[in-house]
Short mmCIF file of C-alpha atoms in Angstrom, two decimals:
data_model
loop_
_atom_site.label_atom_id
_atom_site.label_comp_id
_atom_site.label_asym_id
_atom_site.label_seq_id
_atom_site.Cartn_x
_atom_site.Cartn_y
_atom_site.Cartn_z
CA SER A 1 19.67 0.20 -3.80
CA SER A 2 16.10 1.19 -4.72
CA GLU A 3 17.18 4.86 -4.66
CA GLU A 4 20.04 4.36 -7.12
CA THR A 5 19.52 5.54 -10.68
CA PRO A 6 21.65 3.48 -13.07
CA SER A 7 24.24 5.43 -15.02
CA GLY A 8 23.87 6.23 -18.70
CA ALA A 9 26.16 3.27 -19.39
CA GLN A 10 23.62 0.79 -18.01
CA ASN A 11 22.99 -2.00 -20.50
CA PHE A 12 19.33 -2.91 -20.27
CA ILE A 13 18.33 -6.36 -21.51
CA ILE A 14 15.06 -8.13 -22.23
CA PRO A 15 14.35 -10.31 -19.15
CA LYS A 16 14.20 -14.05 -19.73
CA LYS A 17 13.46 -17.23 -17.80
CA GLU A 18 16.39 -18.77 -15.93
CA ILE A 19 14.65 -21.27 -13.65
CA HIS A 20 14.11 -24.37 -15.80
CA THR A 21 14.38 -27.20 -13.26
CA VAL A 22 13.74 -27.59 -9.53
CA PRO A 23 17.50 -27.52 -8.69
CA ASP A 24 17.66 -24.07 -10.36
CA MET A 25 15.63 -22.75 -7.40
CA GLY A 26 18.93 -22.47 -5.51
CA LYS A 27 20.14 -19.91 -8.06
CA TRP A 28 16.94 -17.90 -7.51
CA LYS A 29 17.24 -17.87 -3.72
CA ARG A 30 20.88 -16.74 -3.92
CA SER A 31 20.22 -14.17 -6.65
CA GLN A 32 20.34 -10.39 -6.57
CA ALA A 33 16.81 -10.49 -7.98
CA TYR A 34 15.49 -12.39 -4.94
CA ALA A 35 17.27 -10.05 -2.50
CA ASP A 36 16.00 -6.94 -4.29
CA TYR A 37 12.46 -8.26 -4.73
CA ILE A 38 11.91 -9.36 -1.12
CA GLY A 39 13.66 -6.18 0.10
CA PHE A 40 11.18 -4.12 -1.94
CA ILE A 41 8.17 -6.05 -0.55
CA LEU A 42 9.39 -5.57 3.04
CA THR A 43 10.18 -1.86 2.54
CA LEU A 44 6.60 -1.28 1.38
CA ASN A 45 5.37 -3.41 4.28
CA GLU A 46 7.05 -1.01 6.72
CA GLY A 47 5.84 2.05 4.81
CA VAL A 48 2.12 1.25 5.10
CA LYS A 49 2.22 0.12 8.73
CA GLY A 50 -0.70 1.58 10.68
CA LYS A 51 -2.00 3.70 7.77
CA LYS A 52 -5.43 3.76 6.11
CA LEU A 53 -5.95 3.62 2.34
CA THR A 54 -7.19 7.21 2.64
CA PHE A 55 -3.88 8.32 4.24
CA GLU A 56 -2.62 11.63 2.78
CA TYR A 57 0.73 11.02 1.12
CA ARG A 58 3.09 13.10 -0.96
CA VAL A 59 4.01 11.87 -4.41
CA SER A 60 7.41 12.84 -5.84
CA GLU A 61 7.70 14.61 -9.18
CA GLU A 62 9.13 11.47 -10.76
CA ALA A 63 5.86 9.64 -10.04
CA GLU A 64 3.98 12.39 -11.87
CA ASN A 65 6.24 11.77 -14.86
CA LEU A 66 5.30 8.12 -14.68
CA VAL A 67 1.62 8.96 -15.05
CA SER A 68 2.11 11.30 -18.01
CA THR A 69 4.95 9.66 -19.94
CA VAL A 70 5.45 6.32 -18.13
CA VAL A 71 9.23 6.65 -18.29
CA PRO A 72 11.12 9.93 -18.91
CA PRO A 73 13.02 10.22 -22.25
CA GLN A 74 16.48 9.87 -20.68
CA LEU A 75 15.51 6.40 -19.47
CA ALA A 76 13.90 5.27 -22.73
CA ALA A 77 16.45 2.44 -23.02
CA ALA A 78 14.95 0.82 -19.91
CA VAL A 79 11.42 0.64 -21.33
CA PRO A 80 11.65 -2.75 -23.12
CA GLU A 81 13.12 -4.40 -20.01
CA VAL A 82 10.67 -2.90 -17.52
CA ALA A 83 7.67 -3.44 -19.80
CA VAL A 84 8.16 -7.23 -19.75
CA TYR A 85 7.10 -7.36 -16.09
CA LEU A 86 3.99 -5.28 -16.76
CA LYS A 87 2.97 -7.57 -19.63
CA GLU A 88 3.46 -10.62 -17.41
CA SER A 89 1.29 -9.20 -14.62
CA VAL A 90 -2.21 -9.51 -16.07
CA GLY A 91 -2.57 -13.27 -16.40
CA ASN A 92 -2.16 -15.73 -19.24
CA SER A 93 -4.22 -14.95 -22.34
CA THR A 94 -4.15 -18.55 -23.57
CA ARG A 95 -5.08 -20.29 -20.34
CA ILE A 96 -7.17 -17.34 -19.03
CA ASP A 97 -5.60 -17.88 -15.63
CA TYR A 98 -4.09 -15.63 -12.99
CA GLY A 99 -2.22 -16.15 -9.75
CA THR A 100 0.53 -15.06 -7.38
CA GLY A 101 3.19 -15.35 -10.10
CA HIS A 102 1.40 -12.68 -12.14
CA GLU A 103 1.01 -10.57 -9.00
CA ALA A 104 4.77 -10.94 -8.38
CA ALA A 105 5.44 -9.71 -11.93
CA PHE A 106 3.54 -6.49 -11.16
CA ALA A 107 5.47 -6.02 -7.91
CA ALA A 108 8.68 -6.64 -9.90
CA PHE A 109 7.53 -3.97 -12.41
CA LEU A 110 7.15 -1.47 -9.54
CA CYS A 111 10.49 -2.55 -8.08
CA CYS A 112 12.18 -1.89 -11.46
CA LEU A 113 10.59 1.58 -11.63
CA CYS A 114 12.17 2.29 -8.23
CA LYS A 115 15.54 0.94 -9.37
CA ILE A 116 15.67 3.30 -12.36
CA GLY A 117 14.51 6.24 -10.22
CA VAL A 118 11.08 6.79 -11.81
CA LEU A 119 9.50 5.99 -8.45
CA ARG A 120 11.31 6.73 -5.19
CA VAL A 121 11.30 5.16 -1.77
CA ASP A 122 9.46 8.34 -0.65
CA ASP A 123 6.60 7.10 -2.82
CA GLN A 124 6.22 3.79 -0.97
CA ILE A 125 2.76 4.59 0.42
CA ALA A 126 1.53 5.79 -2.97
CA ILE A 127 3.02 2.66 -4.60
CA VAL A 128 0.84 0.44 -2.39
CA PHE A 129 -2.27 2.57 -1.86
CA LYS A 130 -2.58 4.15 -5.30
CA VAL A 131 -0.79 2.05 -7.91
CA PHE A 132 -0.95 -1.47 -6.47
CA ASN A 133 -4.47 -0.98 -5.11
CA ARG A 134 -5.63 0.20 -8.57
CA TYR A 135 -4.00 -2.89 -10.08
CA LEU A 136 -5.99 -5.03 -7.62
CA GLU A 137 -9.22 -3.32 -8.68
CA VAL A 138 -8.49 -4.00 -12.36
CA MET A 139 -7.57 -7.65 -11.72
CA ARG A 140 -10.71 -8.20 -9.64
CA LYS A 141 -12.78 -6.83 -12.50
CA LEU A 142 -11.05 -9.24 -14.90
CA GLN A 143 -11.55 -12.15 -12.48
CA LYS A 144 -15.27 -11.37 -12.24
CA THR A 145 -15.80 -10.70 -15.96
CA TYR A 146 -13.81 -13.63 -17.38
CA ARG A 147 -14.06 -16.04 -14.44
CA MET A 148 -10.29 -16.49 -14.66
CA GLU A 149 -8.89 -19.77 -13.43
CA PRO A 150 -6.60 -19.52 -10.38
CA ALA A 151 -3.05 -20.31 -11.54
CA GLY A 152 -1.34 -22.79 -9.23
CA SER A 153 -4.05 -22.51 -6.58
CA GLN A 154 -3.88 -24.83 -3.59
CA GLY A 155 -7.65 -24.72 -3.31
CA VAL A 156 -9.05 -24.66 0.20
CA TRP A 157 -5.53 -25.03 1.66
CA GLY A 158 -4.23 -21.89 -0.03
CA LEU A 159 -4.52 -18.40 1.42
CA ASP A 160 -6.42 -17.04 -1.59
CA ASP A 161 -7.06 -18.15 -5.17
CA PHE A 162 -5.46 -15.10 -6.77
CA GLN A 163 -3.55 -12.69 -4.47
CA PHE A 164 -1.09 -12.73 -1.59
CA LEU A 165 0.65 -9.32 -1.28
CA PRO A 166 -2.47 -7.34 -0.25
CA PHE A 167 -2.82 -9.66 2.75
CA ILE A 168 0.77 -8.89 3.80
CA TRP A 169 0.54 -5.13 3.29
CA GLY A 170 -3.08 -5.10 4.49
CA SER A 171 -2.17 -6.77 7.79
CA SER A 172 0.66 -4.23 8.23
CA GLN A 173 -1.90 -1.41 7.85
CA LEU A 174 -3.84 -2.85 10.79
CA ILE A 175 -0.92 -3.22 13.23
CA ASP A 176 -1.76 -1.47 16.54
CA HIS A 177 -5.27 -0.60 15.35
CA PRO A 178 -7.27 0.74 18.33
CA TYR A 179 -10.15 -1.73 18.00
CA LEU A 180 -9.92 -3.94 14.88
CA GLU A 181 -8.30 -7.27 15.75
CA PRO A 182 -7.66 -10.31 13.52
CA ARG A 183 -10.84 -11.96 14.84
CA HIS A 184 -12.90 -9.11 13.37
CA PHE A 185 -12.15 -9.86 9.71
CA VAL A 186 -14.57 -12.80 9.80
CA ASP A 187 -17.26 -10.45 11.14
CA GLU A 188 -19.39 -9.23 8.21
CA LYS A 189 -20.34 -5.98 9.97
CA ALA A 190 -16.72 -5.06 10.76
CA VAL A 191 -15.70 -5.77 7.14
CA ASN A 192 -18.56 -3.74 5.64
CA GLU A 193 -17.82 -0.74 7.88
CA ASN A 194 -14.03 -0.66 7.39
CA HIS A 195 -13.10 -2.23 4.05
CA LYS A 196 -12.64 1.11 2.26
CA ASP A 197 -9.77 1.97 4.61
CA TYR A 198 -7.99 -1.38 4.76
CA MET A 199 -6.63 -3.56 1.97
CA PHE A 200 -6.92 -6.78 4.00
CA LEU A 201 -10.65 -6.22 4.55
CA GLU A 202 -11.14 -5.39 0.85
CA CYS A 203 -9.67 -8.83 0.09
CA ILE A 204 -12.07 -10.51 2.53
CA LEU A 205 -15.04 -8.65 1.03
CA PHE A 206 -14.07 -9.79 -2.47
CA ILE A 207 -13.74 -13.42 -1.33
CA THR A 208 -17.20 -13.36 0.26
CA GLU A 209 -18.65 -11.89 -2.94
CA MET A 210 -17.04 -14.58 -5.10
CA LYS A 211 -17.56 -17.66 -2.90
CA THR A 212 -20.55 -19.29 -1.29
CA GLY A 213 -20.89 -21.35 1.86
CA PRO A 214 -19.32 -20.99 5.31
CA PHE A 215 -16.11 -18.91 5.38
CA ALA A 216 -14.33 -21.58 7.45
CA GLU A 217 -14.89 -24.09 4.64
CA HIS A 218 -13.99 -22.10 1.51
CA SER A 219 -11.13 -20.10 3.14
CA ASN A 220 -9.77 -22.37 5.84
CA GLN A 221 -6.30 -20.80 6.02
CA LEU A 222 -7.74 -17.32 6.53
CA TRP A 223 -10.20 -18.67 9.09
CA ASN A 224 -7.23 -20.06 11.05
CA ILE A 225 -5.41 -16.72 10.79
CA SER A 226 -8.40 -14.97 12.40
CA ALA A 227 -7.47 -16.76 15.65
CA VAL A 228 -3.99 -15.16 15.77
CA PRO A 229 -3.90 -12.65 18.67
CA SER A 230 -2.25 -9.65 16.97
CA TRP A 231 -1.84 -8.11 13.52
CA SER A 232 1.94 -7.97 13.90
CA LYS A 233 1.99 -11.77 14.38
CA VAL A 234 -0.32 -12.16 11.37
CA ASN A 235 2.01 -9.94 9.32
CA GLN A 236 5.16 -11.85 10.31
CA GLY A 237 3.45 -15.18 9.63
CA LEU A 238 2.23 -14.07 6.20
CA ILE A 239 5.74 -12.92 5.19
CA ARG A 240 7.10 -16.37 6.13
CA MET A 241 4.21 -18.03 4.28
CA TYR A 242 4.78 -15.88 1.17
CA LYS A 243 8.43 -16.92 1.00
CA ALA A 244 7.58 -20.60 1.50
CA GLU A 245 4.40 -20.91 -0.59
CA CYS A 246 5.17 -18.47 -3.44
CA LEU A 247 8.82 -17.47 -3.70
CA GLU A 248 10.17 -20.97 -2.95
CA LYS A 249 7.75 -22.86 -5.19
CA PHE A 250 9.09 -23.95 -8.58
CA PRO A 251 5.69 -23.78 -10.40
CA VAL A 252 5.52 -20.06 -9.51
CA ILE A 253 9.15 -19.04 -9.99
CA GLN A 254 9.77 -20.99 -13.23
CA HIS A 255 7.90 -18.16 -14.99
CA PHE A 256 9.84 -15.29 -13.35
CA LYS A 257 12.14 -13.41 -15.74
CA PHE A 258 15.57 -11.94 -15.08
CA GLY A 259 17.33 -8.99 -16.71
CA SER A 260 19.81 -6.27 -15.74
CA LEU A 261 17.55 -4.72 -13.07
CA LEU A 262 16.56 -8.01 -11.41
CA PRO A 263 19.56 -10.21 -12.28
CA ILE A 264 20.02 -13.93 -11.70
CA HIS A 265 23.65 -13.54 -10.60
CA PRO A 266 24.35 -14.23 -6.90
CA VAL A 267 23.69 -11.39 -4.47
CA THR A 268 26.65 -9.07 -3.99
CA SER A 269 27.51 -8.11 -0.43
CA GLY A 270 27.89 -4.51 0.71
#
């Protein structure tokens, strides 16, 4: 479905909140939006498997259009709908906080660009390595500059104060790596030598720059993950954890917005 470009008759709408109470979470998990969103995350997960951040990838012409004009003129009607997700992705200006819900809004923004054909599935590596990685760099700068509060953080029991997706895609990059194993990401030397190639190690480096004290104390969940024997098991475990701790948590999903591209209606088969 990511490859499909909606017809000229597509009625774009401004996305709005639909999850107002905990029982509404059932609507979310049955929705087309949930199916499309998690499908997009998993497609990108496959696309970056075993590849470095410096991997040479082709970018389709449509992605070039995105850089120069954001959305081509024939899809101008989609701009207000798609733009909502971009606006939601940089944190809350009142609370000065940021968390996995904002990160999900940016992934939803990229998913919508795929659904209208501005980005293509062929661009999956560029979506993660170029666009999403640049987004991470900007958000890290904001976190450092403004000391943003983690939104909905579980503290020491959470994976990370701010991000989740780069750990999923970053662990996929490292699957079948010839010498880097999960135990190496708590090794300062291994991180310093390899972080420019691997998103997961960039995340670890940022955590160690932002936090003081023993790693096992300030990032207990990650410390536990370092004992997992293979990156494929880490990757599978993180996908399950993302669904349970982010996508199935009301405090996160109550802020998610639904429109014509990521609709709340139940998933349609076929």
